[in-house]
mmCIF file of C-alpha atoms in Angstrom:
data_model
loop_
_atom_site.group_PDB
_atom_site.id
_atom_site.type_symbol
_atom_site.label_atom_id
_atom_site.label_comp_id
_atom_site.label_asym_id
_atom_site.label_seq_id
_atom_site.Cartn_x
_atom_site.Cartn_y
_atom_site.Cartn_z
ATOM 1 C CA UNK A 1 132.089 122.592 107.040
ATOM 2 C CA UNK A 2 131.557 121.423 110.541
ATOM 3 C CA UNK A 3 134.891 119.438 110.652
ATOM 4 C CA UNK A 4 136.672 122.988 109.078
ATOM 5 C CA UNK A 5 134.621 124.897 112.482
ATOM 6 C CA UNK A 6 135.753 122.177 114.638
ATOM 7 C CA UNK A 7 139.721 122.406 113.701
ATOM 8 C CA UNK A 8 139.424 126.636 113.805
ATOM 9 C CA UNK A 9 138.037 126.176 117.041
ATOM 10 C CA UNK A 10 140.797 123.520 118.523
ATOM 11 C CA UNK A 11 143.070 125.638 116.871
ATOM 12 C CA UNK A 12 142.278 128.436 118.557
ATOM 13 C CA UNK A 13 141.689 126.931 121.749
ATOM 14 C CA UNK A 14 145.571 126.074 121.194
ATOM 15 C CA UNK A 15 146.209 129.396 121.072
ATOM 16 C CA UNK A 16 144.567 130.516 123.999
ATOM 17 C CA UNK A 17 145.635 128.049 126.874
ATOM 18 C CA UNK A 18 149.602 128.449 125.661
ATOM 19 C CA UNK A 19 148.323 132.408 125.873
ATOM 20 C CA UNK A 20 147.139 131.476 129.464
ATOM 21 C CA UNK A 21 149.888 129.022 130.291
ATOM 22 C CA UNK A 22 152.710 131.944 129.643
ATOM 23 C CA UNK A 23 150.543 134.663 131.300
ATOM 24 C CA UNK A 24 150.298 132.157 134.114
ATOM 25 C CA UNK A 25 153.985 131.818 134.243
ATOM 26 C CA UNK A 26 154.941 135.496 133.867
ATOM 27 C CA UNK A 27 152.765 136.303 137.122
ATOM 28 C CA UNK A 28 154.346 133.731 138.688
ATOM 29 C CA UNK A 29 157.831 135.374 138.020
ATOM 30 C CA UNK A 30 156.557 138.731 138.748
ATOM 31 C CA UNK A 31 155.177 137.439 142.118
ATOM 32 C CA UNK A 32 158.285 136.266 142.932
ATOM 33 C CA UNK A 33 160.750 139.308 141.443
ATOM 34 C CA UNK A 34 158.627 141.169 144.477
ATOM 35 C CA UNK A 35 160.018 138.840 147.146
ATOM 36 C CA UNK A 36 163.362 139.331 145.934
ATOM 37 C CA UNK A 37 162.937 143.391 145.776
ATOM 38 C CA UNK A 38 161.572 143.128 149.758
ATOM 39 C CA UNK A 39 164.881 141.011 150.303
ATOM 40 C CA UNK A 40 166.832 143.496 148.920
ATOM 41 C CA UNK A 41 165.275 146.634 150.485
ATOM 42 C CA UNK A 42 165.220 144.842 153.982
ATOM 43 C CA UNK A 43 168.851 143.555 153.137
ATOM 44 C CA UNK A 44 169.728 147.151 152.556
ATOM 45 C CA UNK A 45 168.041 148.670 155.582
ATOM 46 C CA UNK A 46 169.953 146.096 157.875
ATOM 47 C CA UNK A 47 173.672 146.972 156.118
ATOM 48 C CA UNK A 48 172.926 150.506 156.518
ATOM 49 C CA UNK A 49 171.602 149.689 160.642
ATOM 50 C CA UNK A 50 174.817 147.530 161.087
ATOM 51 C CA UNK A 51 177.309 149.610 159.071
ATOM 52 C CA UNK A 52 176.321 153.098 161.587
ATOM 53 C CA UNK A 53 176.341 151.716 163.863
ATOM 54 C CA UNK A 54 179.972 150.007 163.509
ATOM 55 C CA UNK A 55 181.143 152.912 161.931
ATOM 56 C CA UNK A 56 180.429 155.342 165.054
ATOM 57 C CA UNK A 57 181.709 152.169 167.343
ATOM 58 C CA UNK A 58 185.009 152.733 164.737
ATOM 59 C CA UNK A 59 185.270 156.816 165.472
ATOM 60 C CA UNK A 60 184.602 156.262 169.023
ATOM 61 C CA UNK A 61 187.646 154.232 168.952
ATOM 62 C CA UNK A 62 189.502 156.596 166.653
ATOM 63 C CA UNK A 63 188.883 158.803 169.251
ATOM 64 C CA UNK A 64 190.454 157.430 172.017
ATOM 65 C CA UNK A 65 194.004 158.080 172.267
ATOM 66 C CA UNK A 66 194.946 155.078 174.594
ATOM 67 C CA UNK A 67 193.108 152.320 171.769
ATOM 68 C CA UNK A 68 195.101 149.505 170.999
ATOM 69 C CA UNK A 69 195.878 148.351 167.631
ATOM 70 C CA UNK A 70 194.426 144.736 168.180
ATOM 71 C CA UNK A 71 190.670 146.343 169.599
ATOM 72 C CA UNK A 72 190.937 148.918 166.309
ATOM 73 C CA UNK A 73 191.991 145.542 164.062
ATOM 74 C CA UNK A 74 189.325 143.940 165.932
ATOM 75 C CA UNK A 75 186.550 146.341 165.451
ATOM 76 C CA UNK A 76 187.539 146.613 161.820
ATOM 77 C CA UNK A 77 187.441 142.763 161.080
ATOM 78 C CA UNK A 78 183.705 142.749 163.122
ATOM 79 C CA UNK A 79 182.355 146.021 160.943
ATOM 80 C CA UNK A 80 183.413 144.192 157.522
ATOM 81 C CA UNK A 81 181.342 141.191 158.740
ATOM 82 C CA UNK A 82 178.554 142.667 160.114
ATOM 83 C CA UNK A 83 177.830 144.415 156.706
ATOM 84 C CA UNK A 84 179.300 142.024 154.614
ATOM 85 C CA UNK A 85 175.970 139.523 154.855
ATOM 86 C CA UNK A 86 173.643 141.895 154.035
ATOM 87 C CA UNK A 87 175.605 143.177 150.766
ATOM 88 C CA UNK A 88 176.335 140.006 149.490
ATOM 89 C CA UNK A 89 171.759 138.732 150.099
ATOM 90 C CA UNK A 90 171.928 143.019 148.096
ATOM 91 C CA UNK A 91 174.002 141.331 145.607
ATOM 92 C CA UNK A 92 171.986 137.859 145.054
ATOM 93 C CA UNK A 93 168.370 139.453 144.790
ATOM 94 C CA UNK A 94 169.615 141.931 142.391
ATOM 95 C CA UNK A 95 170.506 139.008 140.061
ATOM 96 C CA UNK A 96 167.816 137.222 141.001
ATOM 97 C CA UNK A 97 165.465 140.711 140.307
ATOM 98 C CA UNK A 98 166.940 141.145 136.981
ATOM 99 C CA UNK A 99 166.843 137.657 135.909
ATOM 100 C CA UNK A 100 162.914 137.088 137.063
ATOM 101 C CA UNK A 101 162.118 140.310 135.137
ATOM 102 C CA UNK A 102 163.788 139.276 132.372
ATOM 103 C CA UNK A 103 162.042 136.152 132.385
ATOM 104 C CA UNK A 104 158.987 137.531 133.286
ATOM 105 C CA UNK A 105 158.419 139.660 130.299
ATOM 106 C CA UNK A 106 160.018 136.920 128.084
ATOM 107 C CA UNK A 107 156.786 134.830 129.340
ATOM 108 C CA UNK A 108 154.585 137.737 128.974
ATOM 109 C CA UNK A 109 155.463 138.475 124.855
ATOM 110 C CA UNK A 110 155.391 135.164 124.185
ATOM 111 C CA UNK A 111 151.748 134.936 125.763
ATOM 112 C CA UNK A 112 150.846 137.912 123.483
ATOM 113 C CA UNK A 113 151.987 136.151 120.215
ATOM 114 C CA UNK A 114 150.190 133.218 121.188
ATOM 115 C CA UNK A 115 147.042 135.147 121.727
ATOM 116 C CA UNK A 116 147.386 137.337 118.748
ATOM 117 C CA UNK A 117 148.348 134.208 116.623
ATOM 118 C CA UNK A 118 145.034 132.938 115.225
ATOM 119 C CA UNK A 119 143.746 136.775 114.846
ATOM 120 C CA UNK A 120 146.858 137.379 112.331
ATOM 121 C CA UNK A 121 146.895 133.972 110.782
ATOM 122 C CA UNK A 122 143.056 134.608 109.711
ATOM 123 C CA UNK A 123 143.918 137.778 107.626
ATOM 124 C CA UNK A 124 147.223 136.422 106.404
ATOM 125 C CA UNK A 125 145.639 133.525 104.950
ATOM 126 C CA UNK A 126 142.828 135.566 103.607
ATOM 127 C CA UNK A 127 145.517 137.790 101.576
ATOM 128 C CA UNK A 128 148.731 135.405 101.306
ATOM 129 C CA UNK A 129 149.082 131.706 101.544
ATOM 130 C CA UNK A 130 152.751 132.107 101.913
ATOM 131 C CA UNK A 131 152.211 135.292 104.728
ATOM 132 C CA UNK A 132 150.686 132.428 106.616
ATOM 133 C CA UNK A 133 153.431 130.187 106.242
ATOM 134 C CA UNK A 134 155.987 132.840 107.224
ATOM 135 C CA UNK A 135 153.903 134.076 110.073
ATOM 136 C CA UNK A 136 153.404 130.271 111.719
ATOM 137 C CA UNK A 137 157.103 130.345 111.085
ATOM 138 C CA UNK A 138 157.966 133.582 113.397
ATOM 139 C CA UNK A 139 155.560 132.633 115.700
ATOM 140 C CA UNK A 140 157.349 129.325 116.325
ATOM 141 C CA UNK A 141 160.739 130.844 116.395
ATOM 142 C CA UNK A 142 159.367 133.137 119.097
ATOM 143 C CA UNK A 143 157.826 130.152 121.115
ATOM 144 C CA UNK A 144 160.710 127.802 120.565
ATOM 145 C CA UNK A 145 163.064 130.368 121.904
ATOM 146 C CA UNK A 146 164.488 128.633 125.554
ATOM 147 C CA UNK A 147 163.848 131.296 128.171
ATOM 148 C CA UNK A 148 167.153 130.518 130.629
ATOM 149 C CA UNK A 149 168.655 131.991 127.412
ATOM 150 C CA UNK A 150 168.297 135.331 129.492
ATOM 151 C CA UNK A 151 169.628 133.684 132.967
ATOM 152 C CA UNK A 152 173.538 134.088 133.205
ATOM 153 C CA UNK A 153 175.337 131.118 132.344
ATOM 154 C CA UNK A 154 177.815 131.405 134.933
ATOM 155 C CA UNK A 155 176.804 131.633 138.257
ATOM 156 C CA UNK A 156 178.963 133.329 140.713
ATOM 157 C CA UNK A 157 178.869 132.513 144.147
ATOM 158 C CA UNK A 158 179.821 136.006 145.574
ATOM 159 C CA UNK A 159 180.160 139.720 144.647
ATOM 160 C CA UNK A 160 184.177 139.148 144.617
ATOM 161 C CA UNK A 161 183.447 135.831 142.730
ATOM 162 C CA UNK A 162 182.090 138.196 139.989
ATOM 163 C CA UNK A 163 184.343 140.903 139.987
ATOM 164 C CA UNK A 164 187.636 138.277 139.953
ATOM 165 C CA UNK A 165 185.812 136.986 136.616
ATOM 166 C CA UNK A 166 185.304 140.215 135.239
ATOM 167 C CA UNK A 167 186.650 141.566 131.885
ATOM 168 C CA UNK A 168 188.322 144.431 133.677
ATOM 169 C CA UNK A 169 190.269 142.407 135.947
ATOM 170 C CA UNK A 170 191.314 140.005 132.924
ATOM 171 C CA UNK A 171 192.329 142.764 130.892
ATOM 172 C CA UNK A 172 194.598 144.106 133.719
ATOM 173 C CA UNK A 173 195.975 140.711 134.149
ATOM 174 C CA UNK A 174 197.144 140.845 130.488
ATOM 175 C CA UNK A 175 198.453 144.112 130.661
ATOM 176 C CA UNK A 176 199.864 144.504 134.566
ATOM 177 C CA UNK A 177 202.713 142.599 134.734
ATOM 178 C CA UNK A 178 202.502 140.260 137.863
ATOM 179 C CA UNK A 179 199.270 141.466 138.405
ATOM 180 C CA UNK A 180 198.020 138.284 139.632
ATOM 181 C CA UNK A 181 200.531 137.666 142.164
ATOM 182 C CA UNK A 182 199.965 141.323 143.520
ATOM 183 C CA UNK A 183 196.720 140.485 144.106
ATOM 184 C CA UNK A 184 197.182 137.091 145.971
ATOM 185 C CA UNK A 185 200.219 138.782 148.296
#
């Protein structure tokens, strides 16, 4: 009887420090899904500073009558890069947001069915032998499940690196003719 105590006890004990190690890892996620939403708010702030203030440099320049073509070329080329950096850090911590959340509550339901494990085993086994075989099988499933299965496999380097790998713009290559070479002229 003590031996059948001592295994319900490690067994449960098993339960609750996966429980803990999951919950540990969601927070950790969570933590860091925050510093990637500051990122992306400060990211935004300074594309919306830098982008006015090009853009009324730009109609100042519209403006003038005697502007030459090179300073208006010129201004454009420097108002695409000043707003380009912060879109593309926009871009990255919103993929790196929705992955971490993703993750994060992938972490967090797998810390509930470890904690509610032993609780449910208990009663299955006290109505069905073979409930409590099926339920230690779902619970495995559930814990054996890789979490990057929720992370992107491909990882694209820019916003254009996504969009040139996009459905739509395969689709259009199938059904544009020379679509392909319109783009790269």
């Amino acid at each position: 009887a003590v031996l059948k105590r001592c295994e319900q006890a490690y067994s449960a004990s098993t339960s609750v420090g996966l429980a803990a190690a999951f919950s540990e890892r969601s927070e950790t996620l969570s933590k860091s899904m925050w510093t990637w939403v500051g990122g992306l708010v400060i990211a935004l702030m300074a594309g919306g500073y830098f982008g006015s203030i090009q853009l009324h440099s730009l109609s100042e320049l519209f403006k003038s009558p005697s502007a030459a073509p090179s300073v208006i070329v010129l201004n454009l080329l420097l108002s695409l890069l000043s707003v380009a950096a912060p879109v593309w850090f926009a871009w990255l911590a919103t993929k790196q947001v929705g992955q971490r959340f993703r993750l994060s509550e992938d972490y967090a339901f797998k810390a509930s069915v470890s904690r509610a494990y032993e609780g449910y085993r208990q009663e299955a086994h006290r109505i069905d032998e073979d409930l409590e075989v099926r339920l230690l099988e779902s619970a495995l499933a559930r814990l054996d499940e890789q979490p990057l299965r929720l992370v992107e496999s491909e990882s694209h380097g820019s916003p254009w690196h996504e969009l040139a790998t996009s459905d739509v713009v395969k689709r259009a290559m199938r059904a544009v003719p020379g679509f392909a070479q319109q783009i790269k002229d």
